[in-house]
Amino acid sequence: MSIHTPTAPVQDQPRRIISIDVLRGIALLAMASYHFTWDLEFFGYTEPGLTAFGWWKIYARCIASTFLFLVGVSLFLAHGKKIRWNGFWKRFAMVAVAALAISVVTRIATPDGFIFFGILHEIALASLLGLLFLRLPALLTLLVAALVIAAPFYLRSEFFDHPWLWWVGLSAVNPRSNDYVPLFPWFGAVLVGIGVTKLATASAIPARLAGITPGRWANPLVFIGRHSLAFYLIHQPLLISCVWLFAQVMPAPVETKQDNFLKACQVSCEQQRDKAFCTAYCGCMLNALESETTLDRLYNNDQTAEWKAHLGDLADSCTAKTDDKMMEGGSQ
């Protein structure tokens, strides 16, 4: 969600582009649909891991990319010709305070996956860093965007595994969080928004878009888009409260940690291997964890290097055992 779109026409700036509000409103509704599905998963009404893999994961990334792209678009439209510091700091403070509040609340409510650097944290930091690119050439901005997006594929290091550096996004293993949107690669989407808007402005496209007035059907989307921060802060507590109330009347079937582990492991594994392999592999992992009585340690989100290395060893061992088993079965 972006909070940088100008709220009123001012001298030397284009009129407000209602189409951007509409697009932001659509993105917010998409985000709400994803969060509602996550809530259903959290309360046990869907398969574990549903929203973390496959098309749901792609859907979530498309939503986040859209928000951050619009942050770049709005940042340039509002401050591209001249930075209006009063308006900028006011909006930055609103987002930063909201991000801090989300961290505090989720630390209390879901300590195992609290949001230490989510979409609002990224928007606040990206808004600051984005100011450095408002005067740079569009093609240079887009080149830097490409480098930022590519960085996690090439620059990951255990140096960034310290919790105080997780916000960078270059740690060897992604930390557990219910909303993790680090600087790399997500700042790249903001830079793309800035670069594209620069190119569009050179062709007078924003001025033409400002002349387009959608029909009355778009009024709800425009309203949501113009109050994006409020919508973001309100919608998830409202949705999760509704699911919680429903759960008091018709609770989801209670499943053991073992069942949840097998289902989540199966979903994750099938992103790379076939179903038969994954069934055997996940059974091997569960047996190994239970024989060590360390399943609870896994669920407690242990982030120590020693535990991560041990999990890697278990995964390698079970992979080798399962491959051997599959080869033996195929040769008979």
mmCIF file with all atom_site columns, C-alpha atoms in Angstrom, residues 123-261:
data_model
loop_
_atom_site.group_PDB
_atom_site.id
_atom_site.type_symbol
_atom_site.label_atom_id
_atom_site.label_alt_id
_atom_site.label_comp_id
_atom_site.label_asym_id
_atom_site.label_entity_id
_atom_site.label_seq_id
_atom_site.pdbx_PDB_ins_code
_atom_site.Cartn_x
_atom_site.Cartn_y
_atom_site.Cartn_z
_atom_site.occupancy
_atom_site.B_iso_or_equiv
_atom_site.pdbx_formal_charge
_atom_site.auth_seq_id
_atom_site.auth_comp_id
_atom_site.auth_asym_id
_atom_site.auth_atom_id
_atom_site.pdbx_PDB_model_num
ATOM 1   C CA . ILE A 1 123 ? 7.458   0.798   2.569   1.00 0.00 ? 123 ILE A CA 1
ATOM 2   C CA . ALA A 1 124 ? 8.899   3.099   5.231   1.00 0.00 ? 124 ALA A CA 1
ATOM 3   C CA . LEU A 1 125 ? 12.520  2.237   4.433   1.00 0.00 ? 125 LEU A CA 1
ATOM 4   C CA . ALA A 1 126 ? 11.959  2.162   0.676   1.00 0.00 ? 126 ALA A CA 1
ATOM 5   C CA . SER A 1 127 ? 10.342  5.605   0.801   1.00 0.00 ? 127 SER A CA 1
ATOM 6   C CA . LEU A 1 128 ? 13.473  7.011   2.407   1.00 0.00 ? 128 LEU A CA 1
ATOM 7   C CA . LEU A 1 129 ? 15.871  5.270   0.054   1.00 0.00 ? 129 LEU A CA 1
ATOM 8   C CA . GLY A 1 130 ? 13.688  6.075   -2.934  1.00 0.00 ? 130 GLY A CA 1
ATOM 9   C CA . LEU A 1 131 ? 14.361  9.781   -2.474  1.00 0.00 ? 131 LEU A CA 1
ATOM 10  C CA . LEU A 1 132 ? 17.945  9.137   -3.601  1.00 0.00 ? 132 LEU A CA 1
ATOM 11  C CA . PHE A 1 133 ? 16.693  8.000   -7.014  1.00 0.00 ? 133 PHE A CA 1
ATOM 12  C CA . LEU A 1 134 ? 14.208  10.762  -7.828  1.00 0.00 ? 134 LEU A CA 1
ATOM 13  C CA . ARG A 1 135 ? 16.825  12.789  -9.735  1.00 0.00 ? 135 ARG A CA 1
ATOM 14  C CA . LEU A 1 136 ? 18.691  9.907   -11.347 1.00 0.00 ? 136 LEU A CA 1
ATOM 15  C CA . PRO A 1 137 ? 18.064  8.860   -14.970 1.00 0.00 ? 137 PRO A CA 1
ATOM 16  C CA . ALA A 1 138 ? 15.225  6.392   -15.431 1.00 0.00 ? 138 ALA A CA 1
ATOM 17  C CA . LEU A 1 139 ? 17.377  3.739   -17.105 1.00 0.00 ? 139 LEU A CA 1
ATOM 18  C CA . LEU A 1 140 ? 19.938  3.883   -14.298 1.00 0.00 ? 140 LEU A CA 1
ATOM 19  C CA . THR A 1 141 ? 17.138  3.502   -11.746 1.00 0.00 ? 141 THR A CA 1
ATOM 20  C CA . LEU A 1 142 ? 15.795  0.464   -13.599 1.00 0.00 ? 142 LEU A CA 1
ATOM 21  C CA . LEU A 1 143 ? 19.294  -1.028  -13.799 1.00 0.00 ? 143 LEU A CA 1
ATOM 22  C CA . VAL A 1 144 ? 19.719  -0.682  -10.028 1.00 0.00 ? 144 VAL A CA 1
ATOM 23  C CA . ALA A 1 145 ? 16.250  -2.211  -9.615  1.00 0.00 ? 145 ALA A CA 1
ATOM 24  C CA . ALA A 1 146 ? 17.350  -5.268  -11.580 1.00 0.00 ? 146 ALA A CA 1
ATOM 25  C CA . LEU A 1 147 ? 20.469  -5.618  -9.422  1.00 0.00 ? 147 LEU A CA 1
ATOM 26  C CA . VAL A 1 148 ? 18.453  -5.332  -6.199  1.00 0.00 ? 148 VAL A CA 1
ATOM 27  C CA . ILE A 1 149 ? 15.987  -7.985  -7.384  1.00 0.00 ? 149 ILE A CA 1
ATOM 28  C CA . ALA A 1 150 ? 18.805  -10.324 -8.449  1.00 0.00 ? 150 ALA A CA 1
ATOM 29  C CA . ALA A 1 151 ? 20.915  -9.837  -5.295  1.00 0.00 ? 151 ALA A CA 1
ATOM 30  C CA . PRO A 1 152 ? 19.317  -12.636 -3.193  1.00 0.00 ? 152 PRO A CA 1
ATOM 31  C CA . PHE A 1 153 ? 20.163  -15.156 -5.903  1.00 0.00 ? 153 PHE A CA 1
ATOM 32  C CA . TYR A 1 154 ? 23.880  -14.358 -5.767  1.00 0.00 ? 154 TYR A CA 1
ATOM 33  C CA . LEU A 1 155 ? 24.792  -12.576 -2.531  1.00 0.00 ? 155 LEU A CA 1
ATOM 34  C CA . ARG A 1 156 ? 23.260  -14.665 0.257   1.00 0.00 ? 156 ARG A CA 1
ATOM 35  C CA . SER A 1 157 ? 25.669  -15.218 3.129   1.00 0.00 ? 157 SER A CA 1
ATOM 36  C CA . GLU A 1 158 ? 25.694  -16.569 6.673   1.00 0.00 ? 158 GLU A CA 1
ATOM 37  C CA . PHE A 1 159 ? 27.031  -13.135 7.650   1.00 0.00 ? 159 PHE A CA 1
ATOM 38  C CA . PHE A 1 160 ? 23.431  -11.877 7.422   1.00 0.00 ? 160 PHE A CA 1
ATOM 39  C CA . ASP A 1 161 ? 21.998  -14.716 9.551   1.00 0.00 ? 161 ASP A CA 1
ATOM 40  C CA . HIS A 1 162 ? 22.116  -12.556 12.683  1.00 0.00 ? 162 HIS A CA 1
ATOM 41  C CA . PRO A 1 163 ? 18.565  -11.448 13.626  1.00 0.00 ? 163 PRO A CA 1
ATOM 42  C CA . TRP A 1 164 ? 19.598  -7.784  13.536  1.00 0.00 ? 164 TRP A CA 1
ATOM 43  C CA . LEU A 1 165 ? 20.451  -8.184  9.835   1.00 0.00 ? 165 LEU A CA 1
ATOM 44  C CA . TRP A 1 166 ? 17.416  -10.183 8.704   1.00 0.00 ? 166 TRP A CA 1
ATOM 45  C CA . TRP A 1 167 ? 15.817  -6.995  7.354   1.00 0.00 ? 167 TRP A CA 1
ATOM 46  C CA . VAL A 1 168 ? 18.450  -6.914  4.602   1.00 0.00 ? 168 VAL A CA 1
ATOM 47  C CA . GLY A 1 169 ? 17.133  -10.111 3.012   1.00 0.00 ? 169 GLY A CA 1
ATOM 48  C CA . LEU A 1 170 ? 20.479  -11.734 2.217   1.00 0.00 ? 170 LEU A CA 1
ATOM 49  C CA . SER A 1 171 ? 20.648  -14.326 5.021   1.00 0.00 ? 171 SER A CA 1
ATOM 50  C CA . ALA A 1 172 ? 21.448  -17.903 4.049   1.00 0.00 ? 172 ALA A CA 1
ATOM 51  C CA . VAL A 1 173 ? 18.028  -19.081 5.307   1.00 0.00 ? 173 VAL A CA 1
ATOM 52  C CA . ASN A 1 174 ? 14.890  -16.947 5.416   1.00 0.00 ? 174 ASN A CA 1
ATOM 53  C CA . PRO A 1 175 ? 13.711  -16.411 9.003   1.00 0.00 ? 175 PRO A CA 1
ATOM 54  C CA . ARG A 1 176 ? 10.229  -17.434 10.068  1.00 0.00 ? 176 ARG A CA 1
ATOM 55  C CA . SER A 1 177 ? 7.715   -14.610 9.968   1.00 0.00 ? 177 SER A CA 1
ATOM 56  C CA . ASN A 1 178 ? 4.068   -14.192 9.038   1.00 0.00 ? 178 ASN A CA 1
ATOM 57  C CA . ASP A 1 179 ? 4.999   -11.281 6.763   1.00 0.00 ? 179 ASP A CA 1
ATOM 58  C CA . TYR A 1 180 ? 8.622   -11.038 5.651   1.00 0.00 ? 180 TYR A CA 1
ATOM 59  C CA . VAL A 1 181 ? 9.372   -8.332  3.058   1.00 0.00 ? 181 VAL A CA 1
ATOM 60  C CA . PRO A 1 182 ? 13.095  -7.487  3.343   1.00 0.00 ? 182 PRO A CA 1
ATOM 61  C CA . LEU A 1 183 ? 15.035  -4.786  1.531   1.00 0.00 ? 183 LEU A CA 1
ATOM 62  C CA . PHE A 1 184 ? 16.383  -7.252  -1.037  1.00 0.00 ? 184 PHE A CA 1
ATOM 63  C CA . PRO A 1 185 ? 14.712  -8.008  -3.395  1.00 0.00 ? 185 PRO A CA 1
ATOM 64  C CA . TRP A 1 186 ? 11.584  -5.951  -2.618  1.00 0.00 ? 186 TRP A CA 1
ATOM 65  C CA . PHE A 1 187 ? 13.143  -2.493  -2.861  1.00 0.00 ? 187 PHE A CA 1
ATOM 66  C CA . GLY A 1 188 ? 13.599  -3.357  -6.525  1.00 0.00 ? 188 GLY A CA 1
ATOM 67  C CA . ALA A 1 189 ? 9.829   -3.134  -7.072  1.00 0.00 ? 189 ALA A CA 1
ATOM 68  C CA . VAL A 1 190 ? 9.820   0.424   -5.690  1.00 0.00 ? 190 VAL A CA 1
ATOM 69  C CA . LEU A 1 191 ? 12.675  1.386   -7.995  1.00 0.00 ? 191 LEU A CA 1
ATOM 70  C CA . VAL A 1 192 ? 10.815  -0.106  -10.952 1.00 0.00 ? 192 VAL A CA 1
ATOM 71  C CA . GLY A 1 193 ? 7.849   2.102   -10.039 1.00 0.00 ? 193 GLY A CA 1
ATOM 72  C CA . ILE A 1 194 ? 10.074  5.183   -9.910  1.00 0.00 ? 194 ILE A CA 1
ATOM 73  C CA . GLY A 1 195 ? 11.834  4.350   -13.178 1.00 0.00 ? 195 GLY A CA 1
ATOM 74  C CA . VAL A 1 196 ? 8.664   3.510   -15.096 1.00 0.00 ? 196 VAL A CA 1
ATOM 75  C CA . THR A 1 197 ? 6.939   6.671   -13.863 1.00 0.00 ? 197 THR A CA 1
ATOM 76  C CA . LYS A 1 198 ? 9.925   8.780   -15.001 1.00 0.00 ? 198 LYS A CA 1
ATOM 77  C CA . LEU A 1 199 ? 9.673   7.315   -18.476 1.00 0.00 ? 199 LEU A CA 1
ATOM 78  C CA . ALA A 1 200 ? 5.896   7.738   -18.497 1.00 0.00 ? 200 ALA A CA 1
ATOM 79  C CA . THR A 1 201 ? 6.171   11.371  -17.373 1.00 0.00 ? 201 THR A CA 1
ATOM 80  C CA . ALA A 1 202 ? 8.513   12.139  -20.255 1.00 0.00 ? 202 ALA A CA 1
ATOM 81  C CA . SER A 1 203 ? 5.696   11.006  -22.568 1.00 0.00 ? 203 SER A CA 1
ATOM 82  C CA . ALA A 1 204 ? 3.020   12.949  -20.667 1.00 0.00 ? 204 ALA A CA 1
ATOM 83  C CA . ILE A 1 205 ? 1.226   9.699   -19.820 1.00 0.00 ? 205 ILE A CA 1
ATOM 84  C CA . PRO A 1 206 ? 0.395   10.707  -16.207 1.00 0.00 ? 206 PRO A CA 1
ATOM 85  C CA . ALA A 1 207 ? -1.289  13.881  -17.462 1.00 0.00 ? 207 ALA A CA 1
ATOM 86  C CA . ARG A 1 208 ? -3.449  11.859  -19.828 1.00 0.00 ? 208 ARG A CA 1
ATOM 87  C CA . LEU A 1 209 ? -4.296  9.333   -17.127 1.00 0.00 ? 209 LEU A CA 1
ATOM 88  C CA . ALA A 1 210 ? -5.310  12.161  -14.796 1.00 0.00 ? 210 ALA A CA 1
ATOM 89  C CA . GLY A 1 211 ? -8.009  13.081  -17.301 1.00 0.00 ? 211 GLY A CA 1
ATOM 90  C CA . ILE A 1 212 ? -9.639  9.647   -17.058 1.00 0.00 ? 212 ILE A CA 1
ATOM 91  C CA . THR A 1 213 ? -12.555 9.466   -14.637 1.00 0.00 ? 213 THR A CA 1
ATOM 92  C CA . PRO A 1 214 ? -13.862 5.938   -13.926 1.00 0.00 ? 214 PRO A CA 1
ATOM 93  C CA . GLY A 1 215 ? -17.573 5.347   -13.485 1.00 0.00 ? 215 GLY A CA 1
ATOM 94  C CA . ARG A 1 216 ? -19.433 5.132   -10.200 1.00 0.00 ? 216 ARG A CA 1
ATOM 95  C CA . TRP A 1 217 ? -18.605 1.431   -9.995  1.00 0.00 ? 217 TRP A CA 1
ATOM 96  C CA . ALA A 1 218 ? -15.057 2.436   -9.051  1.00 0.00 ? 218 ALA A CA 1
ATOM 97  C CA . ASN A 1 219 ? -16.051 4.606   -6.061  1.00 0.00 ? 219 ASN A CA 1
ATOM 98  C CA . PRO A 1 220 ? -15.539 1.837   -3.455  1.00 0.00 ? 220 PRO A CA 1
ATOM 99  C CA . LEU A 1 221 ? -12.135 1.017   -4.913  1.00 0.00 ? 221 LEU A CA 1
ATOM 100 C CA . VAL A 1 222 ? -11.149 4.681   -4.971  1.00 0.00 ? 222 VAL A CA 1
ATOM 101 C CA . PHE A 1 223 ? -12.199 5.071   -1.335  1.00 0.00 ? 223 PHE A CA 1
ATOM 102 C CA . ILE A 1 224 ? -10.200 2.030   -0.267  1.00 0.00 ? 224 ILE A CA 1
ATOM 103 C CA . GLY A 1 225 ? -7.218  3.121   -2.343  1.00 0.00 ? 225 GLY A CA 1
ATOM 104 C CA . ARG A 1 226 ? -7.176  6.588   -0.769  1.00 0.00 ? 226 ARG A CA 1
ATOM 105 C CA . HIS A 1 227 ? -7.375  5.153   2.752   1.00 0.00 ? 227 HIS A CA 1
ATOM 106 C CA . SER A 1 228 ? -4.985  2.267   2.181   1.00 0.00 ? 228 SER A CA 1
ATOM 107 C CA . LEU A 1 229 ? -3.159  2.486   5.511   1.00 0.00 ? 229 LEU A CA 1
ATOM 108 C CA . ALA A 1 230 ? -6.398  2.404   7.491   1.00 0.00 ? 230 ALA A CA 1
ATOM 109 C CA . PHE A 1 231 ? -7.678  -0.517  5.405   1.00 0.00 ? 231 PHE A CA 1
ATOM 110 C CA . TYR A 1 232 ? -4.428  -2.408  5.925   1.00 0.00 ? 232 TYR A CA 1
ATOM 111 C CA . LEU A 1 233 ? -4.521  -1.956  9.699   1.00 0.00 ? 233 LEU A CA 1
ATOM 112 C CA . ILE A 1 234 ? -8.199  -2.797  10.106  1.00 0.00 ? 234 ILE A CA 1
ATOM 113 C CA . HIS A 1 235 ? -8.951  -5.611  7.666   1.00 0.00 ? 235 HIS A CA 1
ATOM 114 C CA . GLN A 1 236 ? -6.854  -8.425  9.167   1.00 0.00 ? 236 GLN A CA 1
ATOM 115 C CA . PRO A 1 237 ? -8.025  -8.013  12.794  1.00 0.00 ? 237 PRO A CA 1
ATOM 116 C CA . LEU A 1 238 ? -11.587 -7.939  11.448  1.00 0.00 ? 238 LEU A CA 1
ATOM 117 C CA . LEU A 1 239 ? -11.125 -11.037 9.282   1.00 0.00 ? 239 LEU A CA 1
ATOM 118 C CA . ILE A 1 240 ? -9.331  -13.064 11.907  1.00 0.00 ? 240 ILE A CA 1
ATOM 119 C CA . SER A 1 241 ? -11.990 -12.112 14.482  1.00 0.00 ? 241 SER A CA 1
ATOM 120 C CA . CYS A 1 242 ? -14.707 -13.393 12.153  1.00 0.00 ? 242 CYS A CA 1
ATOM 121 C CA . VAL A 1 243 ? -12.898 -16.692 11.615  1.00 0.00 ? 243 VAL A CA 1
ATOM 122 C CA . TRP A 1 244 ? -12.299 -16.988 15.373  1.00 0.00 ? 244 TRP A CA 1
ATOM 123 C CA . LEU A 1 245 ? -16.002 -16.457 16.092  1.00 0.00 ? 245 LEU A CA 1
ATOM 124 C CA . PHE A 1 246 ? -16.911 -19.072 13.489  1.00 0.00 ? 246 PHE A CA 1
ATOM 125 C CA . ALA A 1 247 ? -14.404 -21.465 15.092  1.00 0.00 ? 247 ALA A CA 1
ATOM 126 C CA . GLN A 1 248 ? -16.224 -21.141 18.417  1.00 0.00 ? 248 GLN A CA 1
ATOM 127 C CA . VAL A 1 249 ? -19.364 -22.493 16.756  1.00 0.00 ? 249 VAL A CA 1
ATOM 128 C CA . MET A 1 250 ? -17.876 -24.929 14.244  1.00 0.00 ? 250 MET A CA 1
ATOM 129 C CA . PRO A 1 251 ? -14.252 -25.617 15.198  1.00 0.00 ? 251 PRO A CA 1
ATOM 130 C CA . ALA A 1 252 ? -11.936 -27.284 12.709  1.00 0.00 ? 252 ALA A CA 1
ATOM 131 C CA . PRO A 1 253 ? -10.929 -30.915 13.368  1.00 0.00 ? 253 PRO A CA 1
ATOM 132 C CA . VAL A 1 254 ? -8.067  -31.108 15.851  1.00 0.00 ? 254 VAL A CA 1
ATOM 133 C CA . GLU A 1 255 ? -4.967  -32.699 14.376  1.00 0.00 ? 255 GLU A CA 1
ATOM 134 C CA . THR A 1 256 ? -1.748  -33.753 16.056  1.00 0.00 ? 256 THR A CA 1
ATOM 135 C CA . LYS A 1 257 ? 1.598   -32.111 15.450  1.00 0.00 ? 257 LYS A CA 1
ATOM 136 C CA . GLN A 1 258 ? 2.628   -35.248 13.623  1.00 0.00 ? 258 GLN A CA 1
ATOM 137 C CA . ASP A 1 259 ? -0.286  -34.965 11.180  1.00 0.00 ? 259 ASP A CA 1
ATOM 138 C CA . ASN A 1 260 ? 0.373   -31.260 10.641  1.00 0.00 ? 260 ASN A CA 1
ATOM 139 C CA . PHE A 1 261 ? 4.069   -31.913 10.080  1.00 0.00 ? 261 PHE A CA 1
#
